[in-house]
């Protein structure tokens, strides 16, 4: 079983690299990709632990691009995690995550819901770690303003909700080019969540390598739609569980959404990758 969309504690996942690999092995996965938000910090550890348990690990990333103030998640696979331009870009992304999070915390102050910033401040000391809105959601739950992480997003933190502040940064097309220059293959993450089919032709013309077809937030109709769109544009297909670990407020566990072997082999062939 193949799962090419997994998060660790380097971003907003709840599992450390070792825990992630142990959980993946228990679920019967044979090939995984670690795709943390805007950081490559876990790739070496996940790869080492995966190899020790007889699994293959594809180096990956999930970069947040911005289109008209809206976040657009772009996956990158098989890239050189030590690429200098990529590293510099990602450091800037993490800095913008920090800015946004503290600005959103200020918004929560204004809304009369001050949160404990202790964990944010502790986390920001690790410059390789990508901060994210789930930390604010957690703080809102701990303070008792909301009952669940989902409620925090639905009422306050989601796009255009009262405490929402936009990210700043590169366009999806620029991120495609960056991933290509870092030796990687790009994939438009969970397009069914973002309503941006209109920009797909431009991204394909700019070198987009794949579309994420298999994702827990895609229903059958969307899965079929994006599979067909990928075929029509002559790009490949990726997929995975978008696992964030126990307690993340996301319900998708391992093994429910996987990538067919044929699709995986096409990716490896296109990237010319050897584990
Ligand atoms: P950020 O990276 O700061 O833009 O935050 C986005 C992340 O928050 C996503 O990658 C998810 O992991 C998480 N997230 C978004 N919506 C929800 C939700 N309704 N429930 C739980 N987690 C969510
Ligand atoms: Zn996430
Ligand atoms: Fe995402
Ligand atoms: Fe993700």
Short mmCIF file of C-alpha atoms and ligand atoms in Angstrom, two decimals:
data_model
loop_
_atom_site.label_atom_id
_atom_site.label_comp_id
_atom_site.label_asym_id
_atom_site.label_seq_id
_atom_site.Cartn_x
_atom_site.Cartn_y
_atom_site.Cartn_z
CA UNK A 1 0.00 0.00 0.00
CA UNK A 2 1.23 3.42 -1.00
CA UNK A 3 0.50 6.70 0.80
CA UNK A 4 2.14 9.86 -0.52
CA UNK A 5 0.70 12.48 1.84
CA UNK A 6 1.79 12.40 5.50
CA UNK A 7 2.64 15.02 8.11
CA UNK A 8 4.93 14.90 11.16
CA UNK A 9 5.72 17.11 14.14
CA UNK A 10 8.03 19.14 11.85
CA UNK A 11 4.75 20.84 10.81
CA UNK A 12 1.26 20.20 12.18
CA UNK A 13 1.33 16.39 12.39
CA UNK A 14 1.08 14.78 15.83
CA UNK A 15 3.49 11.91 15.15
CA UNK A 16 7.27 12.20 15.36
CA UNK A 17 9.18 10.70 12.41
CA UNK A 18 9.72 7.45 14.34
CA UNK A 19 6.08 7.27 15.44
CA UNK A 20 4.87 7.97 11.90
CA UNK A 21 6.91 5.11 10.47
CA UNK A 22 5.80 2.74 13.22
CA UNK A 23 2.15 3.64 12.64
CA UNK A 24 2.56 3.33 8.87
CA UNK A 25 4.18 -0.10 9.20
CA UNK A 26 1.37 -1.29 11.49
CA UNK A 27 -1.18 -0.14 8.93
CA UNK A 28 0.55 -2.23 6.28
CA UNK A 29 2.01 0.56 4.17
CA UNK A 30 5.01 -0.29 2.03
CA UNK A 31 5.77 3.07 0.41
CA UNK A 32 5.29 6.44 2.06
CA UNK A 33 6.10 10.08 1.37
CA UNK A 34 6.56 12.64 4.10
CA UNK A 35 4.97 15.94 3.00
CA UNK A 36 5.25 18.44 5.83
CA UNK A 37 4.04 22.00 5.33
CA UNK A 38 6.91 24.28 4.21
CA UNK A 39 9.71 22.25 5.82
CA UNK A 40 11.98 19.35 4.88
CA UNK A 41 13.10 18.88 8.49
CA UNK A 42 11.66 15.36 8.93
CA UNK A 43 12.72 13.83 5.61
CA UNK A 44 16.06 12.39 6.75
CA UNK A 45 14.64 10.85 9.93
CA UNK A 46 11.54 9.40 8.26
CA UNK A 47 13.67 7.98 5.45
CA UNK A 48 16.09 6.36 7.90
CA UNK A 49 13.33 4.85 10.03
CA UNK A 50 11.41 3.68 6.95
CA UNK A 51 14.45 1.94 5.51
CA UNK A 52 15.09 0.24 8.85
CA UNK A 53 11.55 -1.21 8.72
CA UNK A 54 11.80 -2.27 5.09
CA UNK A 55 9.65 0.54 3.70
CA UNK A 56 10.42 2.99 0.91
CA UNK A 57 10.21 6.71 1.69
CA UNK A 58 9.87 9.32 -1.05
CA UNK A 59 11.15 12.78 -0.06
CA UNK A 60 8.30 15.27 -0.25
CA UNK A 61 6.91 18.64 0.76
CA UNK A 62 3.58 20.49 0.86
CA UNK A 63 4.18 24.15 0.06
CA UNK A 64 1.52 26.81 0.61
CA UNK A 65 1.23 29.09 -2.42
CA UNK A 66 -1.14 32.06 -2.53
CA UNK A 67 -3.69 32.88 -5.24
CA UNK A 68 -5.89 35.97 -4.71
CA UNK A 69 -5.38 35.73 -0.94
CA UNK A 70 -6.36 32.08 -0.90
CA UNK A 71 -3.98 29.32 0.23
CA UNK A 72 -3.16 26.79 -2.49
CA UNK A 73 -1.32 23.66 -1.36
CA UNK A 74 1.31 22.36 -3.76
CA UNK A 75 3.01 19.01 -3.24
CA UNK A 76 6.57 18.30 -4.36
CA UNK A 77 8.11 14.81 -4.62
CA UNK A 78 11.54 13.29 -5.27
CA UNK A 79 13.16 16.67 -4.68
CA UNK A 80 16.62 17.40 -3.40
CA UNK A 81 15.91 18.35 0.22
CA UNK A 82 19.29 20.09 0.43
CA UNK A 83 18.73 22.32 -2.60
CA UNK A 84 19.91 25.79 -1.56
CA UNK A 85 17.23 27.81 -3.35
CA UNK A 86 14.50 25.57 -1.93
CA UNK A 87 15.92 25.86 1.60
CA UNK A 88 16.01 29.64 1.39
CA UNK A 89 12.48 29.79 0.01
CA UNK A 90 11.15 27.52 2.75
CA UNK A 91 12.82 29.59 5.48
CA UNK A 92 10.85 32.58 4.13
CA UNK A 93 7.65 30.51 4.11
CA UNK A 94 8.13 29.59 7.76
CA UNK A 95 8.76 33.22 8.63
CA UNK A 96 5.47 34.17 6.94
CA UNK A 97 3.68 31.37 8.83
CA UNK A 98 5.02 32.88 12.07
CA UNK A 99 3.85 36.39 11.06
CA UNK A 100 0.41 35.18 10.12
CA UNK A 101 -0.07 33.17 13.26
CA UNK A 102 0.83 36.01 15.61
CA UNK A 103 -1.36 38.41 13.58
CA UNK A 104 -4.23 35.94 13.91
CA UNK A 105 -3.54 35.72 17.66
CA UNK A 106 -3.87 39.54 17.73
CA UNK A 107 -7.22 39.22 15.93
CA UNK A 108 -8.36 36.75 18.58
CA UNK A 109 -7.36 39.32 21.25
CA UNK A 110 -9.56 41.87 19.48
CA UNK A 111 -12.42 39.38 19.34
CA UNK A 112 -12.20 39.10 23.12
CA UNK A 113 -10.67 35.62 23.02
CA UNK A 114 -7.05 36.00 24.08
CA UNK A 115 -5.12 32.74 23.86
CA UNK A 116 -2.10 31.44 25.75
CA UNK A 117 0.84 32.12 23.39
CA UNK A 118 3.28 29.97 25.34
CA UNK A 119 3.36 27.01 22.95
CA UNK A 120 3.57 29.31 19.90
CA UNK A 121 6.54 31.09 21.43
CA UNK A 122 8.24 27.83 22.35
CA UNK A 123 7.69 26.36 18.87
CA UNK A 124 8.98 29.41 17.01
CA UNK A 125 12.41 28.93 18.60
CA UNK A 126 12.97 25.94 16.31
CA UNK A 127 13.56 27.65 12.97
CA UNK A 128 13.09 24.40 10.98
CA UNK A 129 9.64 23.82 12.43
CA UNK A 130 6.62 25.11 10.44
CA UNK A 131 3.99 26.73 12.68
CA UNK A 132 0.37 26.40 11.62
CA UNK A 133 -3.20 27.34 12.44
CA UNK A 134 -3.81 24.02 14.24
CA UNK A 135 -1.73 25.50 17.09
CA UNK A 136 -4.24 28.35 17.38
CA UNK A 137 -7.10 25.86 17.17
CA UNK A 138 -5.55 23.89 20.02
CA UNK A 139 -5.18 27.02 22.14
CA UNK A 140 -8.84 27.93 21.50
CA UNK A 141 -9.91 24.45 22.61
CA UNK A 142 -7.69 24.57 25.72
CA UNK A 143 -9.13 28.00 26.63
CA UNK A 144 -12.63 26.59 26.31
CA UNK A 145 -13.80 29.00 23.57
CA UNK A 146 -14.62 26.06 21.30
CA UNK A 147 -15.17 22.35 21.84
CA UNK A 148 -13.17 20.95 18.93
CA UNK A 149 -10.41 21.84 16.49
CA UNK A 150 -12.92 21.68 13.62
CA UNK A 151 -15.17 24.15 15.41
CA UNK A 152 -12.18 26.51 15.79
CA UNK A 153 -11.62 26.46 12.02
CA UNK A 154 -15.30 26.70 11.14
CA UNK A 155 -16.00 29.65 13.42
CA UNK A 156 -12.74 31.62 13.58
CA UNK A 157 -9.66 30.37 11.72
CA UNK A 158 -10.84 29.16 8.31
CA UNK A 159 -10.67 31.24 5.12
CA UNK A 160 -12.55 34.54 5.57
CA UNK A 161 -13.60 33.74 9.15
CA UNK A 162 -13.26 36.53 11.76
CA UNK A 163 -9.65 35.80 12.82
CA UNK A 164 -8.41 34.87 9.35
CA UNK A 165 -5.33 36.59 7.95
CA UNK A 166 -4.00 35.76 4.46
CA UNK A 167 -0.63 34.23 3.80
CA UNK A 168 1.82 36.18 1.64
CA UNK A 169 4.04 34.47 -0.83
CA UNK A 170 4.64 32.88 -4.18
CA UNK A 171 1.94 32.03 -6.71
CA UNK A 172 1.13 28.40 -7.54
CA UNK A 173 2.96 28.78 -10.89
CA UNK A 174 6.09 30.05 -9.14
CA UNK A 175 6.00 27.11 -6.72
CA UNK A 176 5.73 24.65 -9.63
CA UNK A 177 8.88 26.18 -11.14
CA UNK A 178 10.72 26.13 -7.81
CA UNK A 179 9.93 22.44 -7.25
CA UNK A 180 11.12 21.63 -10.77
CA UNK A 181 14.39 23.53 -10.21
CA UNK A 182 14.91 21.56 -6.97
CA UNK A 183 14.77 18.35 -9.03
CA UNK A 184 11.22 17.52 -7.95
CA UNK A 185 7.87 16.63 -9.47
CA UNK A 186 4.99 18.92 -8.46
CA UNK A 187 1.39 17.94 -7.75
CA UNK A 188 -1.62 20.16 -7.08
CA UNK A 189 -2.81 19.06 -3.61
CA UNK A 190 -6.48 18.19 -2.93
CA UNK A 191 -7.89 20.44 -5.71
CA UNK A 192 -11.41 19.50 -4.68
CA UNK A 193 -10.99 21.62 -1.57
CA UNK A 194 -9.92 24.80 -3.34
CA UNK A 195 -12.17 25.38 -6.36
CA UNK A 196 -9.29 26.43 -8.59
CA UNK A 197 -9.73 24.22 -11.65
CA UNK A 198 -9.45 27.38 -13.77
CA UNK A 199 -5.73 27.74 -13.02
CA UNK A 200 -4.85 24.11 -13.84
CA UNK A 201 -4.13 24.69 -17.59
CA UNK A 202 -1.68 27.48 -16.76
CA UNK A 203 0.04 25.29 -14.16
CA UNK A 204 0.30 22.39 -16.59
CA UNK A 205 1.85 24.72 -19.18
CA UNK A 206 4.35 25.77 -16.51
CA UNK A 207 5.43 22.22 -15.75
CA UNK A 208 2.94 20.86 -13.20
CA UNK A 209 3.72 17.14 -12.98
CA UNK A 210 0.59 15.71 -11.38
CA UNK A 211 -2.77 16.25 -9.70
CA UNK A 212 -3.61 14.80 -6.29
CA UNK A 213 -6.65 12.71 -7.19
CA UNK A 214 -6.88 10.43 -4.14
CA UNK A 215 -7.53 12.39 -0.95
CA UNK A 216 -9.90 11.85 2.01
CA UNK A 217 -11.69 15.14 1.31
CA UNK A 218 -12.54 14.09 -2.27
CA UNK A 219 -15.80 12.27 -2.81
CA UNK A 220 -16.22 9.75 -5.62
CA UNK A 221 -17.41 12.39 -8.06
CA UNK A 222 -14.37 14.58 -7.41
CA UNK A 223 -11.99 11.62 -7.62
CA UNK A 224 -13.39 10.71 -11.04
CA UNK A 225 -13.36 14.34 -12.16
CA UNK A 226 -9.69 14.93 -11.26
CA UNK A 227 -8.60 11.57 -12.65
CA UNK A 228 -10.19 12.59 -15.96
CA UNK A 229 -8.69 16.10 -15.77
CA UNK A 230 -5.21 14.63 -15.21
CA UNK A 231 -5.66 12.31 -18.18
CA UNK A 232 -6.84 15.13 -20.42
CA UNK A 233 -3.88 17.35 -19.47
CA UNK A 234 -1.39 14.51 -19.75
CA UNK A 235 -0.19 14.82 -16.16
CA UNK A 236 0.26 12.05 -13.58
CA UNK A 237 -1.77 11.24 -10.48
CA UNK A 238 -0.84 11.31 -6.78
CA UNK A 239 -2.72 10.49 -3.61
CA UNK A 240 -2.59 9.81 0.09
CA UNK A 241 -4.31 10.05 3.44
CA UNK A 242 -3.07 13.53 4.51
CA UNK A 243 -2.43 11.86 7.86
CA UNK A 244 -1.84 14.30 10.73
CA UNK A 245 -1.87 11.77 13.57
CA UNK A 246 -4.14 11.06 16.52
CA UNK A 247 -5.73 14.14 18.09
CA UNK A 248 -5.26 16.35 15.02
CA UNK A 249 -9.00 16.79 14.53
CA UNK A 250 -8.72 15.15 11.14
CA UNK A 251 -10.34 11.77 10.99
CA UNK A 252 -8.62 10.18 8.01
CA UNK A 253 -6.49 7.31 9.25
CA UNK A 254 -3.99 5.23 7.33
CA UNK A 255 -4.96 2.89 4.57
CA UNK A 256 -8.33 4.40 3.71
CA UNK A 257 -6.92 6.47 0.85
CA UNK A 258 -3.96 5.01 -1.01
CA UNK A 259 -2.33 5.43 -4.41
CA UNK A 260 -2.63 2.59 -6.95
CA UNK A 261 0.72 0.92 -7.71
CA UNK A 262 0.50 1.76 -11.45
CA UNK A 263 0.19 5.46 -10.70
CA UNK A 264 3.13 5.29 -8.30
CA UNK A 265 5.31 3.54 -10.86
CA UNK A 266 4.53 6.20 -13.45
CA UNK A 267 5.66 8.88 -10.98
CA UNK A 268 8.91 7.09 -10.22
CA UNK A 269 9.52 6.55 -13.94
CA UNK A 270 8.87 10.20 -14.78
CA UNK A 271 11.09 11.43 -11.95
CA UNK A 272 13.83 8.91 -12.77
CA UNK A 273 14.05 8.30 -9.05
CA UNK A 274 15.95 5.56 -7.28
CA UNK A 275 15.38 5.08 -3.55
P1 LIG B 1 -2.02 26.46 7.96
O1 LIG B 1 -0.96 25.49 7.54
O2 LIG B 1 -1.58 27.34 9.06
O3 LIG B 1 -2.61 27.21 6.80
O4 LIG B 1 -3.22 25.57 8.54
C1 LIG B 1 -3.87 24.64 7.69
C2 LIG B 1 -3.87 23.26 8.34
O5 LIG B 1 -4.85 23.24 9.35
C3 LIG B 1 -4.25 22.14 7.40
O6 LIG B 1 -3.15 21.58 6.76
C4 LIG B 1 -4.87 21.13 8.32
O7 LIG B 1 -3.87 20.30 8.88
C5 LIG B 1 -5.45 21.95 9.43
N1 LIG B 1 -6.91 22.10 9.31
C6 LIG B 1 -7.59 22.90 8.46
N2 LIG B 1 -8.92 22.79 8.65
C7 LIG B 1 -9.08 21.88 9.66
C8 LIG B 1 -10.20 21.32 10.32
N3 LIG B 1 -11.47 21.68 10.01
N4 LIG B 1 -9.99 20.40 11.31
C9 LIG B 1 -8.74 20.04 11.63
N5 LIG B 1 -7.64 20.53 11.03
C10 LIG B 1 -7.80 21.44 10.06
ZN1 LIG B 2 -1.77 20.28 7.89
FE1 LIG B 3 -3.07 20.46 2.38
FE1 LIG B 4 -1.42 17.95 3.93
#
